[in-house]
mmCIF file of C-alpha atoms in Angstrom:
data_model
loop_
_atom_site.group_PDB
_atom_site.id
_atom_site.type_symbol
_atom_site.label_atom_id
_atom_site.label_comp_id
_atom_site.label_asym_id
_atom_site.label_seq_id
_atom_site.Cartn_x
_atom_site.Cartn_y
_atom_site.Cartn_z
ATOM 1 C CA MET A 22 52.160 11.269 -23.835
ATOM 2 C CA THR A 23 51.254 10.814 -27.347
ATOM 3 C CA ASP A 24 50.041 14.262 -28.918
ATOM 4 C CA ALA A 25 47.163 13.997 -30.917
ATOM 5 C CA ARG A 26 47.789 16.648 -33.866
ATOM 6 C CA THR A 27 51.262 15.506 -34.371
ATOM 7 C CA LEU A 28 50.065 11.937 -34.910
ATOM 8 C CA LEU A 29 47.289 13.647 -36.520
ATOM 9 C CA ALA A 30 49.958 15.609 -39.094
ATOM 10 C CA ALA A 31 52.068 12.209 -39.313
ATOM 11 C CA ILE A 32 49.334 10.335 -40.417
ATOM 12 C CA LEU A 33 47.832 12.751 -42.848
ATOM 13 C CA GLY A 34 51.501 13.878 -44.080
ATOM 14 C CA LEU A 35 51.878 10.468 -45.291
ATOM 15 C CA LEU A 36 48.769 10.174 -46.903
ATOM 16 C CA LEU A 37 49.052 13.194 -48.891
ATOM 17 C CA GLY A 38 52.586 11.869 -49.623
ATOM 18 C CA ALA A 39 51.326 8.467 -50.592
ATOM 19 C CA VAL A 40 48.766 10.054 -52.928
ATOM 20 C CA CYS A 41 51.628 12.691 -54.324
ATOM 21 C CA LEU A 42 53.674 9.821 -54.865
ATOM 22 C CA VAL A 43 51.243 7.502 -56.486
ATOM 23 C CA ALA A 44 49.188 9.790 -58.709
ATOM 24 C CA PRO A 45 51.351 13.091 -59.270
ATOM 25 C CA GLY A 46 49.224 14.077 -62.298
ATOM 26 C CA ALA A 47 45.774 13.938 -59.861
ATOM 27 C CA VAL A 48 47.319 15.995 -57.618
ATOM 28 C CA VAL A 49 48.435 19.005 -60.490
ATOM 29 C CA ARG A 50 44.652 18.374 -61.818
ATOM 30 C CA VAL A 51 44.070 19.794 -58.732
ATOM 31 C CA GLN A 52 45.842 22.718 -58.718
ATOM 32 C CA THR A 53 45.608 23.594 -61.946
ATOM 33 C CA ALA A 54 42.172 22.931 -62.472
ATOM 34 C CA GLY A 55 40.029 26.543 -63.618
ATOM 35 C CA ARG A 56 43.127 27.665 -63.001
ATOM 36 C CA ARG A 57 44.498 26.953 -66.407
ATOM 37 C CA PRO A 58 42.550 25.667 -69.386
ATOM 38 C CA THR A 59 41.837 21.987 -68.953
ATOM 39 C CA GLY A 60 43.405 20.055 -71.605
ATOM 40 C CA ARG A 61 45.683 22.498 -72.311
ATOM 41 C CA ASP A 62 48.627 20.442 -71.913
ATOM 42 C CA GLY A 63 49.174 17.074 -74.076
ATOM 43 C CA GLU A 64 47.206 16.352 -76.825
ATOM 44 C CA TYR A 65 43.581 17.164 -77.307
ATOM 45 C CA GLY A 66 41.304 15.332 -75.822
ATOM 46 C CA THR A 67 43.099 14.383 -72.842
ATOM 47 C CA ASP A 68 43.902 16.015 -69.312
ATOM 48 C CA ALA A 69 47.431 15.047 -69.730
ATOM 49 C CA VAL A 70 50.074 16.727 -67.641
ATOM 50 C CA PRO A 71 53.655 16.815 -68.128
ATOM 51 C CA ASP A 72 56.220 14.801 -67.011
ATOM 52 C CA ARG A 73 58.255 17.397 -65.392
ATOM 53 C CA TRP A 74 55.478 18.743 -63.167
ATOM 54 C CA ARG A 75 54.998 15.188 -62.074
ATOM 55 C CA ARG A 76 57.998 14.610 -61.049
ATOM 56 C CA LEU A 77 58.303 18.081 -58.788
ATOM 57 C CA VAL A 78 54.909 16.417 -57.408
ATOM 58 C CA GLN A 79 56.642 13.016 -56.768
ATOM 59 C CA ALA A 80 59.502 14.978 -55.088
ATOM 60 C CA LEU A 81 57.385 16.929 -52.529
ATOM 61 C CA GLY A 82 55.652 13.162 -52.239
ATOM 62 C CA VAL A 83 58.397 11.867 -50.911
ATOM 63 C CA GLY A 84 59.834 15.087 -48.510
ATOM 64 C CA LEU A 85 55.745 14.652 -47.407
ATOM 65 C CA VAL A 86 55.779 10.696 -46.777
ATOM 66 C CA ALA A 87 59.798 11.780 -44.771
ATOM 67 C CA ALA A 88 57.882 14.820 -42.915
ATOM 68 C CA GLY A 89 54.882 12.639 -41.904
ATOM 69 C CA GLY A 90 57.139 9.466 -40.365
ATOM 70 C CA TYR A 91 59.443 12.505 -38.708
ATOM 71 C CA PHE A 92 55.970 13.556 -37.179
ATOM 72 C CA GLY A 93 54.876 9.582 -36.508
ATOM 73 C CA TYR A 94 58.808 9.122 -34.732
ATOM 74 C CA VAL A 95 58.085 12.180 -32.490
ATOM 75 C CA ALA A 96 54.656 11.630 -31.354
ATOM 76 C CA LEU A 97 54.814 7.729 -30.773
ATOM 77 C CA MET B 10 14.187 20.860 -72.163
ATOM 78 C CA ARG B 11 18.114 20.899 -73.018
ATOM 79 C CA HIS B 12 20.595 18.531 -71.351
ATOM 80 C CA VAL B 13 18.000 17.711 -68.185
ATOM 81 C CA GLY B 14 20.954 15.242 -66.845
ATOM 82 C CA LEU B 15 23.563 17.871 -67.014
ATOM 83 C CA LYS B 16 20.908 20.366 -65.037
ATOM 84 C CA ALA B 17 19.748 17.344 -62.275
ATOM 85 C CA ARG B 18 23.693 16.798 -61.945
ATOM 86 C CA MET B 19 24.237 20.399 -61.919
ATOM 87 C CA ALA B 20 21.629 21.078 -59.273
ATOM 88 C CA VAL B 21 23.202 17.873 -56.963
ATOM 89 C CA VAL B 22 27.069 19.139 -57.239
ATOM 90 C CA GLY B 23 26.291 22.553 -56.816
ATOM 91 C CA SER B 24 24.627 21.985 -53.917
ATOM 92 C CA ILE B 25 27.455 20.353 -52.590
ATOM 93 C CA LEU B 26 29.843 23.116 -53.210
ATOM 94 C CA PHE B 27 27.343 25.669 -51.453
ATOM 95 C CA ALA B 28 27.354 23.674 -48.530
ATOM 96 C CA PHE B 29 30.782 23.414 -48.269
ATOM 97 C CA TYR B 30 31.488 27.293 -48.849
ATOM 98 C CA ALA B 31 28.975 28.043 -46.565
ATOM 99 C CA VAL B 32 30.413 25.907 -44.027
ATOM 100 C CA ALA B 33 33.801 28.012 -44.556
ATOM 101 C CA ALA B 34 31.635 31.436 -45.025
ATOM 102 C CA VAL B 35 30.020 31.054 -41.009
ATOM 103 C CA VAL B 36 33.909 29.614 -40.069
ATOM 104 C CA VAL B 37 35.341 33.228 -41.673
ATOM 105 C CA MET B 38 32.066 34.897 -40.512
ATOM 106 C CA GLY B 39 32.548 33.278 -36.862
ATOM 107 C CA VAL B 40 36.407 33.612 -36.118
ATOM 108 C CA PHE B 41 37.223 37.255 -38.254
ATOM 109 C CA ASP B 42 33.728 38.758 -36.885
ATOM 110 C CA TRP B 43 33.455 39.604 -40.818
ATOM 111 C CA PRO B 44 29.839 40.744 -42.188
ATOM 112 C CA LEU B 45 28.485 38.138 -44.566
ATOM 113 C CA ALA B 46 28.856 40.801 -47.147
ATOM 114 C CA LEU B 47 32.586 41.279 -46.428
ATOM 115 C CA VAL B 48 32.886 37.264 -47.206
ATOM 116 C CA LEU B 49 30.600 37.910 -50.215
ATOM 117 C CA LEU B 50 32.689 40.338 -51.622
ATOM 118 C CA ALA B 51 35.990 38.736 -51.183
ATOM 119 C CA SER B 52 35.041 35.210 -52.554
ATOM 120 C CA VAL B 53 33.545 37.306 -56.237
ATOM 121 C CA LEU B 54 37.163 39.328 -55.953
ATOM 122 C CA PHE B 55 38.769 35.975 -55.653
ATOM 123 C CA VAL B 56 36.896 34.161 -57.840
ATOM 124 C CA GLY B 57 36.908 37.276 -60.458
ATOM 125 C CA VAL B 58 40.698 37.531 -60.458
ATOM 126 C CA GLN B 59 41.302 33.684 -60.585
ATOM 127 C CA TYR B 60 39.380 34.082 -63.910
ATOM 128 C CA LYS B 61 40.967 36.844 -65.422
ATOM 129 C CA LEU B 62 44.743 35.729 -64.425
ATOM 130 C CA GLY B 63 44.032 31.986 -65.656
ATOM 131 C CA LYS B 64 42.830 33.578 -68.909
ATOM 132 C CA TRP B 65 45.594 36.052 -69.304
ATOM 133 C CA MET B 66 48.423 33.167 -67.858
ATOM 134 C CA ALA B 67 46.824 30.454 -70.447
ATOM 135 C CA LEU B 68 47.090 32.561 -73.822
ATOM 136 C CA ARG B 69 50.652 33.186 -72.557
ATOM 137 C CA SER B 70 52.179 30.324 -71.357
ATOM 138 C CA VAL B 71 51.731 28.700 -75.280
ATOM 139 C CA GLY B 72 52.278 31.537 -76.752
ATOM 140 C CA ALA B 73 49.402 32.000 -78.376
ATOM 141 C CA GLU B 74 48.515 35.013 -81.234
ATOM 142 C CA ASP B 75 45.546 35.982 -82.763
ATOM 143 C CA LEU B 76 44.868 34.177 -86.230
ATOM 144 C CA PRO B 77 44.463 36.905 -88.620
ATOM 145 C CA GLU B 78 41.475 36.204 -91.174
ATOM 146 C CA GLU B 79 43.191 36.619 -93.842
ATOM 147 C CA ARG B 80 45.686 33.766 -92.865
ATOM 148 C CA SER B 81 43.138 31.569 -92.594
ATOM 149 C CA PRO B 82 39.619 32.571 -93.840
ATOM 150 C CA ASP B 83 37.884 29.260 -94.285
ATOM 151 C CA LEU B 84 38.733 28.667 -90.466
ATOM 152 C CA HIS B 85 36.982 31.750 -89.314
ATOM 153 C CA ARG B 86 34.295 31.110 -91.835
ATOM 154 C CA ARG B 87 34.028 27.869 -89.593
ATOM 155 C CA VAL B 88 34.014 29.302 -86.497
ATOM 156 C CA GLU B 89 31.402 31.929 -87.303
ATOM 157 C CA SER B 90 29.038 29.661 -89.254
ATOM 158 C CA LEU B 91 29.379 26.988 -86.229
ATOM 159 C CA SER B 92 28.936 30.240 -83.821
ATOM 160 C CA ARG B 93 25.491 31.276 -85.876
ATOM 161 C CA ASP B 94 24.458 27.821 -85.357
ATOM 162 C CA MET B 95 25.093 27.711 -82.128
ATOM 163 C CA ARG B 96 23.670 31.068 -81.237
ATOM 164 C CA ILE B 97 26.472 32.572 -79.687
ATOM 165 C CA ASP B 98 29.259 34.871 -80.979
ATOM 166 C CA LYS B 99 32.180 34.661 -82.502
ATOM 167 C CA PRO B 100 34.953 34.146 -80.515
ATOM 168 C CA ARG B 101 38.691 35.072 -80.664
ATOM 169 C CA LEU B 102 40.241 32.946 -82.806
ATOM 170 C CA MET B 103 44.319 32.498 -81.796
ATOM 171 C CA ILE B 104 46.758 29.539 -83.299
ATOM 172 C CA ALA B 105 49.861 28.647 -80.797
ATOM 173 C CA SER B 106 52.851 26.256 -81.305
ATOM 174 C CA MET B 107 52.112 23.657 -78.570
ATOM 175 C CA GLY B 108 54.298 20.722 -79.494
ATOM 176 C CA VAL B 109 51.080 18.256 -80.109
ATOM 177 C CA PRO B 110 47.965 18.691 -81.361
ATOM 178 C CA ASN B 111 45.539 19.972 -79.572
ATOM 179 C CA ALA B 112 42.965 23.575 -78.754
ATOM 180 C CA PHE B 113 41.242 24.788 -75.611
ATOM 181 C CA ALA B 114 38.991 27.111 -75.077
ATOM 182 C CA ILE B 115 38.826 30.103 -72.541
ATOM 183 C CA GLY B 116 36.737 32.593 -71.648
ATOM 184 C CA ARG B 117 32.623 32.830 -71.315
ATOM 185 C CA LYS B 118 29.394 33.269 -73.917
ATOM 186 C CA GLY B 119 30.212 36.699 -75.448
ATOM 187 C CA ALA B 120 33.657 36.948 -74.249
ATOM 188 C CA GLY B 121 35.128 33.663 -75.510
ATOM 189 C CA THR B 122 38.580 32.486 -77.140
ATOM 190 C CA VAL B 123 39.831 29.376 -79.162
ATOM 191 C CA VAL B 124 42.774 28.217 -79.305
ATOM 192 C CA VAL B 125 44.181 25.718 -81.468
ATOM 193 C CA SER B 126 47.365 24.230 -82.053
ATOM 194 C CA GLU B 127 49.418 24.558 -85.561
ATOM 195 C CA GLU B 128 49.981 20.624 -85.190
ATOM 196 C CA LEU B 129 45.515 20.190 -84.879
ATOM 197 C CA LEU B 130 45.311 22.086 -88.357
ATOM 198 C CA ARG B 131 48.108 20.037 -89.479
ATOM 199 C CA THR B 132 47.054 16.636 -88.462
ATOM 200 C CA LEU B 133 43.314 17.001 -89.278
ATOM 201 C CA ASP B 134 40.870 16.661 -92.282
ATOM 202 C CA THR B 135 39.045 20.205 -92.704
ATOM 203 C CA ASP B 136 35.967 17.868 -91.191
ATOM 204 C CA GLU B 137 37.992 16.707 -88.010
ATOM 205 C CA VAL B 138 39.167 19.972 -86.697
ATOM 206 C CA GLU B 139 35.305 21.020 -87.375
ATOM 207 C CA GLY B 140 34.262 18.635 -85.135
ATOM 208 C CA VAL B 141 36.758 20.224 -82.133
ATOM 209 C CA LEU B 142 35.876 23.518 -82.739
ATOM 210 C CA ALA B 143 32.017 22.754 -82.251
ATOM 211 C CA HIS B 144 33.085 21.092 -78.927
ATOM 212 C CA GLU B 145 35.447 23.798 -78.141
ATOM 213 C CA LEU B 146 32.496 26.290 -79.074
ATOM 214 C CA ALA B 147 29.784 23.892 -77.181
ATOM 215 C CA HIS B 148 32.186 24.471 -73.970
ATOM 216 C CA ILE B 149 31.666 28.168 -74.113
ATOM 217 C CA ARG B 150 27.674 27.977 -74.807
ATOM 218 C CA ASN B 151 27.775 25.968 -71.452
ATOM 219 C CA ARG B 152 29.887 28.050 -69.503
ATOM 220 C CA ASP B 153 32.112 24.896 -68.815
ATOM 221 C CA VAL B 154 34.744 27.354 -68.527
ATOM 222 C CA VAL B 155 33.148 29.867 -65.702
ATOM 223 C CA MET B 156 31.887 26.737 -63.829
ATOM 224 C CA MET B 157 35.233 25.103 -63.371
ATOM 225 C CA VAL B 158 36.440 28.580 -61.973
ATOM 226 C CA LEU B 159 33.895 28.733 -59.611
ATOM 227 C CA GLY B 160 34.238 25.169 -58.713
ATOM 228 C CA GLN B 161 38.111 25.651 -58.143
ATOM 229 C CA GLY B 162 37.069 29.134 -56.279
ATOM 230 C CA VAL B 163 35.066 26.990 -54.148
ATOM 231 C CA ALA B 164 37.486 24.785 -53.209
ATOM 232 C CA SER B 165 40.516 26.983 -52.450
ATOM 233 C CA ILE B 166 38.034 28.788 -50.265
ATOM 234 C CA VAL B 167 37.194 25.785 -48.720
ATOM 235 C CA ALA B 168 40.939 24.739 -48.470
ATOM 236 C CA ILE B 169 42.479 28.150 -47.174
ATOM 237 C CA VAL B 170 39.766 28.247 -44.167
ATOM 238 C CA ALA B 171 40.474 24.741 -43.303
ATOM 239 C CA GLN B 172 44.090 25.602 -43.110
ATOM 240 C CA TRP B 173 43.332 28.318 -40.699
ATOM 241 C CA ALA B 174 41.174 26.674 -38.780
ATOM 242 C CA VAL B 175 43.992 24.109 -38.080
ATOM 243 C CA LEU B 176 46.449 27.387 -37.874
ATOM 244 C CA LEU B 177 43.918 29.534 -35.218
ATOM 245 C CA THR B 178 43.191 25.986 -32.457
ATOM 246 C CA GLY B 179 46.705 24.975 -32.350
ATOM 247 C CA ASP B 180 50.297 26.122 -30.748
ATOM 248 C CA ASN B 181 51.717 26.716 -33.763
ATOM 249 C CA ASP B 182 54.575 24.697 -33.712
ATOM 250 C CA ILE B 183 56.159 22.975 -36.465
ATOM 251 C CA ALA B 184 53.787 20.056 -36.576
ATOM 252 C CA ASP B 185 50.981 22.189 -36.235
ATOM 253 C CA PHE B 186 51.645 24.283 -39.315
ATOM 254 C CA PHE B 187 52.733 20.982 -41.607
ATOM 255 C CA LEU B 188 48.873 19.632 -40.314
ATOM 256 C CA ALA B 189 47.532 22.846 -41.091
ATOM 257 C CA ILE B 190 49.181 22.670 -44.890
ATOM 258 C CA VAL B 191 48.324 18.963 -45.308
ATOM 259 C CA VAL B 192 44.821 19.805 -44.238
ATOM 260 C CA GLY B 193 44.377 22.410 -46.949
ATOM 261 C CA GLN B 194 45.628 20.529 -49.616
ATOM 262 C CA LEU B 195 43.300 17.177 -48.627
ATOM 263 C CA THR B 196 40.632 19.301 -48.456
ATOM 264 C CA GLN B 197 41.029 20.963 -51.752
ATOM 265 C CA MET B 198 41.659 17.637 -53.213
ATOM 266 C CA LEU B 199 38.168 16.573 -51.974
ATOM 267 C CA VAL B 200 35.955 19.795 -53.083
ATOM 268 C CA MET B 201 37.259 18.775 -56.402
ATOM 269 C CA LEU B 202 36.216 15.455 -56.626
ATOM 270 C CA PHE B 203 32.864 16.463 -57.288
ATOM 271 C CA VAL B 204 33.950 19.051 -59.332
ATOM 272 C CA PHE B 205 35.594 16.641 -61.387
ATOM 273 C CA ALA B 206 33.180 14.649 -61.904
ATOM 274 C CA ILE B 207 30.870 17.052 -63.489
ATOM 275 C CA SER B 208 33.658 18.318 -65.990
ATOM 276 C CA ARG B 209 33.697 14.717 -66.771
ATOM 277 C CA TYR B 210 30.590 14.468 -67.979
ATOM 278 C CA ARG B 211 30.650 17.919 -69.236
ATOM 279 C CA GLU B 212 33.035 16.705 -71.485
ATOM 280 C CA TYR B 213 30.235 14.434 -73.176
ATOM 281 C CA VAL B 214 28.194 17.077 -73.401
ATOM 282 C CA ALA B 215 29.997 19.110 -75.191
ATOM 283 C CA ASP B 216 30.811 16.195 -77.754
ATOM 284 C CA SER B 217 26.916 15.389 -77.713
ATOM 285 C CA ASP B 218 25.967 19.089 -78.498
ATOM 286 C CA ALA B 219 29.324 19.203 -81.710
ATOM 287 C CA ALA B 220 27.354 15.814 -83.144
ATOM 288 C CA ASP B 221 24.484 17.244 -82.978
ATOM 289 C CA GLU B 222 25.691 20.298 -84.597
ATOM 290 C CA LEU B 223 27.672 18.715 -87.273
ATOM 291 C CA GLY B 224 25.128 15.913 -87.448
ATOM 292 C CA SER B 225 26.931 13.319 -86.862
ATOM 293 C CA GLY B 226 29.592 12.292 -84.271
ATOM 294 C CA GLU B 227 31.944 10.431 -86.522
ATOM 295 C CA PRO B 228 34.319 13.963 -87.698
ATOM 296 C CA LEU B 229 35.249 14.852 -83.685
ATOM 297 C CA ALA B 230 35.226 10.676 -82.999
ATOM 298 C CA ARG B 231 37.801 10.552 -85.519
ATOM 299 C CA ALA B 232 39.620 13.339 -84.587
ATOM 300 C CA LEU B 233 39.926 11.870 -81.046
ATOM 301 C CA GLU B 234 40.973 8.310 -82.412
ATOM 302 C CA LYS B 235 43.378 9.797 -84.606
ATOM 303 C CA ILE B 236 44.971 11.783 -82.421
ATOM 304 C CA SER B 237 45.163 9.292 -79.446
ATOM 305 C CA ARG B 238 46.540 7.031 -82.173
ATOM 306 C CA GLY B 239 49.380 9.796 -82.480
ATOM 307 C CA ALA B 240 50.099 9.822 -79.108
ATOM 308 C CA GLN B 241 50.636 6.075 -78.404
ATOM 309 C CA GLY B 242 53.473 6.002 -81.117
ATOM 310 C CA ARG B 243 54.676 9.073 -79.014
ATOM 311 C CA GLU B 244 54.601 7.762 -75.706
ATOM 312 C CA SER B 245 55.964 4.264 -77.537
ATOM 313 C CA GLN B 246 59.400 6.460 -77.691
ATOM 314 C CA VAL B 247 59.429 7.649 -74.431
ATOM 315 C CA ASP B 248 62.234 6.529 -71.748
ATOM 316 C CA SER B 249 61.449 3.908 -69.682
ATOM 317 C CA GLN B 250 62.564 5.672 -66.560
ATOM 318 C CA ALA B 251 59.944 8.734 -67.286
ATOM 319 C CA ALA B 252 57.085 5.527 -67.903
ATOM 320 C CA ALA B 253 57.968 3.603 -64.573
ATOM 321 C CA LEU B 254 57.358 7.227 -63.142
ATOM 322 C CA CYS B 255 53.647 7.235 -64.980
ATOM 323 C CA ILE B 256 52.949 3.644 -64.148
ATOM 324 C CA PHE B 257 49.842 4.656 -62.469
ATOM 325 C CA ASP B 258 48.892 7.987 -63.117
ATOM 326 C CA ASP B 259 46.098 8.405 -65.364
ATOM 327 C CA ARG B 260 45.043 5.215 -64.873
ATOM 328 C CA GLY B 261 41.814 3.654 -62.705
ATOM 329 C CA GLY B 262 41.082 4.972 -59.178
ATOM 330 C CA LEU B 263 42.369 7.916 -58.149
ATOM 331 C CA ALA B 264 43.818 9.327 -60.942
ATOM 332 C CA SER B 265 40.648 8.656 -63.029
ATOM 333 C CA LEU B 266 38.170 10.304 -60.226
ATOM 334 C CA LEU B 267 40.605 12.961 -60.006
ATOM 335 C CA SER B 268 40.356 13.234 -64.019
ATOM 336 C CA THR B 269 38.556 16.950 -65.625
ATOM 337 C CA HIS B 270 38.234 14.582 -69.373
ATOM 338 C CA PRO B 271 36.154 11.000 -69.210
ATOM 339 C CA PRO B 272 38.932 8.265 -71.400
ATOM 340 C CA VAL B 273 39.015 9.436 -74.968
ATOM 341 C CA GLU B 274 37.786 5.285 -75.562
ATOM 342 C CA LYS B 275 34.493 5.985 -74.200
ATOM 343 C CA ARG B 276 34.071 9.178 -75.586
ATOM 344 C CA ILE B 277 34.648 7.993 -79.347
ATOM 345 C CA GLU B 278 32.681 5.027 -78.014
ATOM 346 C CA ARG B 279 29.537 7.378 -77.087
ATOM 347 C CA LEU B 280 30.266 9.248 -80.485
ATOM 348 C CA ARG B 281 29.727 6.717 -82.808
ATOM 349 C CA SER B 282 26.866 4.848 -80.732
ATOM 350 C CA ARG B 283 24.595 7.822 -81.463
#
């Protein structure tokens, strides 16, 4: 029988994973806004995010997609 | 009445954030049996620690040092004059080597700090630096930093409560832990959409205030233009692998909704069309 919570974990995990892969800078900004000054990284007038942070978030995104896929497989 | 548009937007976003916070507070009061006073105290402590820690970490992470008046008397004089005109206390002026032209403000009205990078002072002319300083002082006067800390505080509290709500209603198996983390992150993102929307508008307001103080938007527009032109030159030298990784980011869609700053071109256009 399909476990609704496991299926939800799969869907939302895939969704968050996709966001991490497609817009890593946005994910970093969500975590750092208000904790570090906005516009602190990169050039003045931008809210750029360092490349190493983007790559870290994208790596997390791969993990989230893999975990989401696994839970999807288990639920279905 | 100053900044009518900002006040109206703040009323809307503030109400939405309050609604998110109220739901989270009610859940905590119901599930953990906390009295309202304890919920409020914990929230204030949480946001207060974030504010203090954020300020300390920001200065530490860029290696900011106090800029002695003897080293840069002209810059100090300009900040003092702008602060007087803007009716705020002169903020602490610090300098850091950030590798790129940059400046940022932290703290609040009466206890603000402005950090400028050595690269910014080398790149910009005197009046352009003044434009940047006026913009940062406007952030302090308009309490933009405090607003951002409060917004992040509400988003974090709501996210933590959402995580616990998932954990406490599940079987505590591995899928539940995963679901709790994901729900927390997505909830925080949802709340931050509203915080970012007002943050972008506040950038325009700070630009407009800076232009009012200087009598023209041209110095700040030129500063932004000069810096973004320099940045484009540097970006073209970034290796193709890094460029491929960044291809979707900071360009439209979700990335622009989750941005703290509006596009530089739009800011320049607005500054020049005043």
